[in-house]
Each structure stands twice: as structure tokens, then as C-alpha cells.
Short mmCIF file of C-alpha atoms in Angstrom, two decimals:
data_model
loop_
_atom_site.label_atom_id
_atom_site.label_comp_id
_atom_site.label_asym_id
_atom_site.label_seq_id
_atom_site.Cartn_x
_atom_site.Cartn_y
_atom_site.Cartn_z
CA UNK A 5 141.84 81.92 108.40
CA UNK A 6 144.16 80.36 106.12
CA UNK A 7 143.36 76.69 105.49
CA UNK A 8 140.75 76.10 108.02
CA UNK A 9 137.38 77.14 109.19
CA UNK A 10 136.89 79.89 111.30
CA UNK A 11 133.60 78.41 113.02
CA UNK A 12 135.32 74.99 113.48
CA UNK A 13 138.27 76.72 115.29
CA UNK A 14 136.61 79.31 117.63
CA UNK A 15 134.25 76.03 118.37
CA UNK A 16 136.89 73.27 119.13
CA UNK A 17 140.49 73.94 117.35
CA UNK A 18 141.89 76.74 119.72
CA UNK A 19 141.85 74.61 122.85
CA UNK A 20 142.81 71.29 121.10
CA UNK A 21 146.49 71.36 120.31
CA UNK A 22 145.89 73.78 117.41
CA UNK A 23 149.09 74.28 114.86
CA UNK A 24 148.68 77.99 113.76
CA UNK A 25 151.38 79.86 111.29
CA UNK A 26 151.84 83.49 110.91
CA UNK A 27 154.75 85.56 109.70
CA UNK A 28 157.66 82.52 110.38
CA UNK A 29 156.60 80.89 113.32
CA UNK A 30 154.41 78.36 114.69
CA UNK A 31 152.18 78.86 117.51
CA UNK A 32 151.26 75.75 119.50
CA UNK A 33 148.02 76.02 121.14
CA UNK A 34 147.07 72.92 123.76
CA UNK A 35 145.01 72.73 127.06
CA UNK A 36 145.17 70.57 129.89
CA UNK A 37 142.40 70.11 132.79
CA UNK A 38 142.88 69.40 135.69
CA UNK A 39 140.23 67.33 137.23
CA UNK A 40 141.16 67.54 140.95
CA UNK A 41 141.18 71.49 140.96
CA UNK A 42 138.79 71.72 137.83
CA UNK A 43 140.73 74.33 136.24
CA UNK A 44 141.51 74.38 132.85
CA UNK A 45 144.85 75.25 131.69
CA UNK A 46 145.63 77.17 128.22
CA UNK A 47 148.89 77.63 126.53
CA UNK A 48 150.62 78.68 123.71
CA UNK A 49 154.23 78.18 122.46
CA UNK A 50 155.75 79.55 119.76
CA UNK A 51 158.87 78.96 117.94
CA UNK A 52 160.50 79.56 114.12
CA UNK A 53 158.84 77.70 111.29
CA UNK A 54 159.00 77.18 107.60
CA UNK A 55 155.53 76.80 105.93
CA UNK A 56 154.89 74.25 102.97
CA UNK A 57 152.30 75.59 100.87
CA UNK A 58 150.28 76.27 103.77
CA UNK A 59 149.19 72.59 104.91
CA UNK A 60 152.54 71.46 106.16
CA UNK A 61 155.70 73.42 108.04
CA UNK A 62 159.20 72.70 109.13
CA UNK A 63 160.42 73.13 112.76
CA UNK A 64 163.93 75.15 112.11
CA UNK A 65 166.49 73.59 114.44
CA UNK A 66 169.10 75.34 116.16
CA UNK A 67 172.83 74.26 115.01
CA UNK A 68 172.67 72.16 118.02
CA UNK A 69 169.63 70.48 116.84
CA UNK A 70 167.26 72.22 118.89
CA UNK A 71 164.26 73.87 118.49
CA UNK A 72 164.46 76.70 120.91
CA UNK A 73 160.52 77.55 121.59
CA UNK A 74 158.88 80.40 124.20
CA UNK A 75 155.77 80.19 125.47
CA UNK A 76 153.92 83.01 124.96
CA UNK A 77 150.38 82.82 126.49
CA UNK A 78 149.41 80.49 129.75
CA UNK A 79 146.01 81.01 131.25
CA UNK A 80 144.53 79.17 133.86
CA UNK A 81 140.84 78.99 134.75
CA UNK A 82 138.22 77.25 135.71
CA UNK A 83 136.18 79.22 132.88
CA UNK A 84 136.69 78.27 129.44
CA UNK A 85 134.93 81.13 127.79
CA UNK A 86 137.62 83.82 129.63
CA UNK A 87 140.44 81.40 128.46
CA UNK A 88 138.82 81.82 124.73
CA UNK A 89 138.88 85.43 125.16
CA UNK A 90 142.08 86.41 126.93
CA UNK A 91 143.60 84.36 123.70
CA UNK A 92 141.57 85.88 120.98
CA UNK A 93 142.41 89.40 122.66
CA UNK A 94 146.59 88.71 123.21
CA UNK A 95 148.34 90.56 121.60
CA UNK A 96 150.63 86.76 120.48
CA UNK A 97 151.03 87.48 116.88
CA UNK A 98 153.99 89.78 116.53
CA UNK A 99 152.12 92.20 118.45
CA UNK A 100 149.08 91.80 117.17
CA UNK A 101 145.62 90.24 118.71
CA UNK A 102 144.15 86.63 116.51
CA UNK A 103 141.40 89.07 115.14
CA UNK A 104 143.82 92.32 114.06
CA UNK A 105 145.80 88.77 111.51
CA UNK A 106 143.19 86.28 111.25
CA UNK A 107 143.04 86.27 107.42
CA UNK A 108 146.91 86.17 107.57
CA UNK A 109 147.15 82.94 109.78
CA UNK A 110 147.48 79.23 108.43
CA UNK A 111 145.92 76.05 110.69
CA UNK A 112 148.09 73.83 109.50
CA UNK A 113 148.38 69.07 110.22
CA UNK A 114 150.84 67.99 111.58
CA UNK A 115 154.62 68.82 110.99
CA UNK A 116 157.11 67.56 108.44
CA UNK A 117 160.55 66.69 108.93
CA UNK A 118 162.94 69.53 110.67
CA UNK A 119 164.83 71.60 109.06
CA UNK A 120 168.70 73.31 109.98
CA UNK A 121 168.08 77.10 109.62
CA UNK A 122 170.27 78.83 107.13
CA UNK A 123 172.87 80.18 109.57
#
């Protein structure tokens, strides 16, 4: 993993609103729990991205102004250890699974300012 820690995000960065980068786009991973049902719920959304020296990236905005984003993994569970595993084994990353591009993908703060993409 680019910029991060492996250990640190198998232990706690996957299921906290993770920023990952790989090949032009961001992935978005965040959880939510829902205390009545006790179910967890996993997601991840992806959408194009420009990466600053592989700390930062730019959102790339539609000409509208948008950002058009899909969401490309959504688990829910009540067990967090099948969420983990569903995601490391998803084939999200153009097709391939987190461990097939791991040394390939960037955790990367926060965004910087947006960007209009070159069309």
C-alpha cells in the first residue's frame, strides 16, 4: 500500500471512511451501524480522480460541476469480519480484488480543491 500501513488499514482504515486511489479514481470506503437492527453497513463509491503526489487528489467535475460517482460495493451484516472479506475479495479495482493491486493503491487525507476534467 501506497502511503499507508497495511496493518493499520486491514485493522481500522477499511471500515472508517477510507480514501483509496488506484488507476484514476477514488474509492470511498465508509460504514454505518445501525444500532436498532445491529447490522453493520459497508460501502464503497467510486468516482474519477487526479492524484497529487500521492497524499492529496482532485475530484474531476463534470462540465456541469458534478462529480458523477457509482457505488460499487454495499454489504450489509451483522458480521464485520464477512464485511472485511467480501471487500478484500471484490473484484472493485478495475477488475481486480484489493490483494491482486495492493502495492498499486494510494490511502490518501483528505481532498483538495476540484478540478474541471479536460473535456
Amino acid at each position: 500500500m501506497i502511503n499507508g500501513y497495511l496493518k493499520q488499514f486491514l485493522d481500522t482504515g477499511w471500515y472508517s471512511e477510507a480514501t483509496l486511489y488506484y488507476n484514476g479514481y477514488i474509492y470511498w470506503c465508509e460504514a454505518q451501524f445501525d444500532a436498532t437492527t445491529k447490522t453493520n453497513t459497508f460501502f464503497v463509491d467510486k468516482w474519477e480522480a487526479e492524484n497529487e503526489d500521492n497524499t492529496y487528489y482532485h475530484s474531476l467535475l463534470e462540465a456541469d460541476g458534478t462529480i458523477e460517482w457509482t457505488r460499487v460495493l454495499e454489504i450489509e451484516d451483522r458480521d464485520l469480519n464477512l464485511i472485511k472479506k467480501r471487500f478484500l475479495e471484490s473484484p472493485l479495482f478495475e477488475g481486480s480484488t484489493f490483494w491482486q493491486v495492493e502495492k498499486k493503491i494510494a490511502w490518501l487525507d483528505e481532498s483538495t480543491p476540484y478540478m474541471k476534467k479536460n473535456i
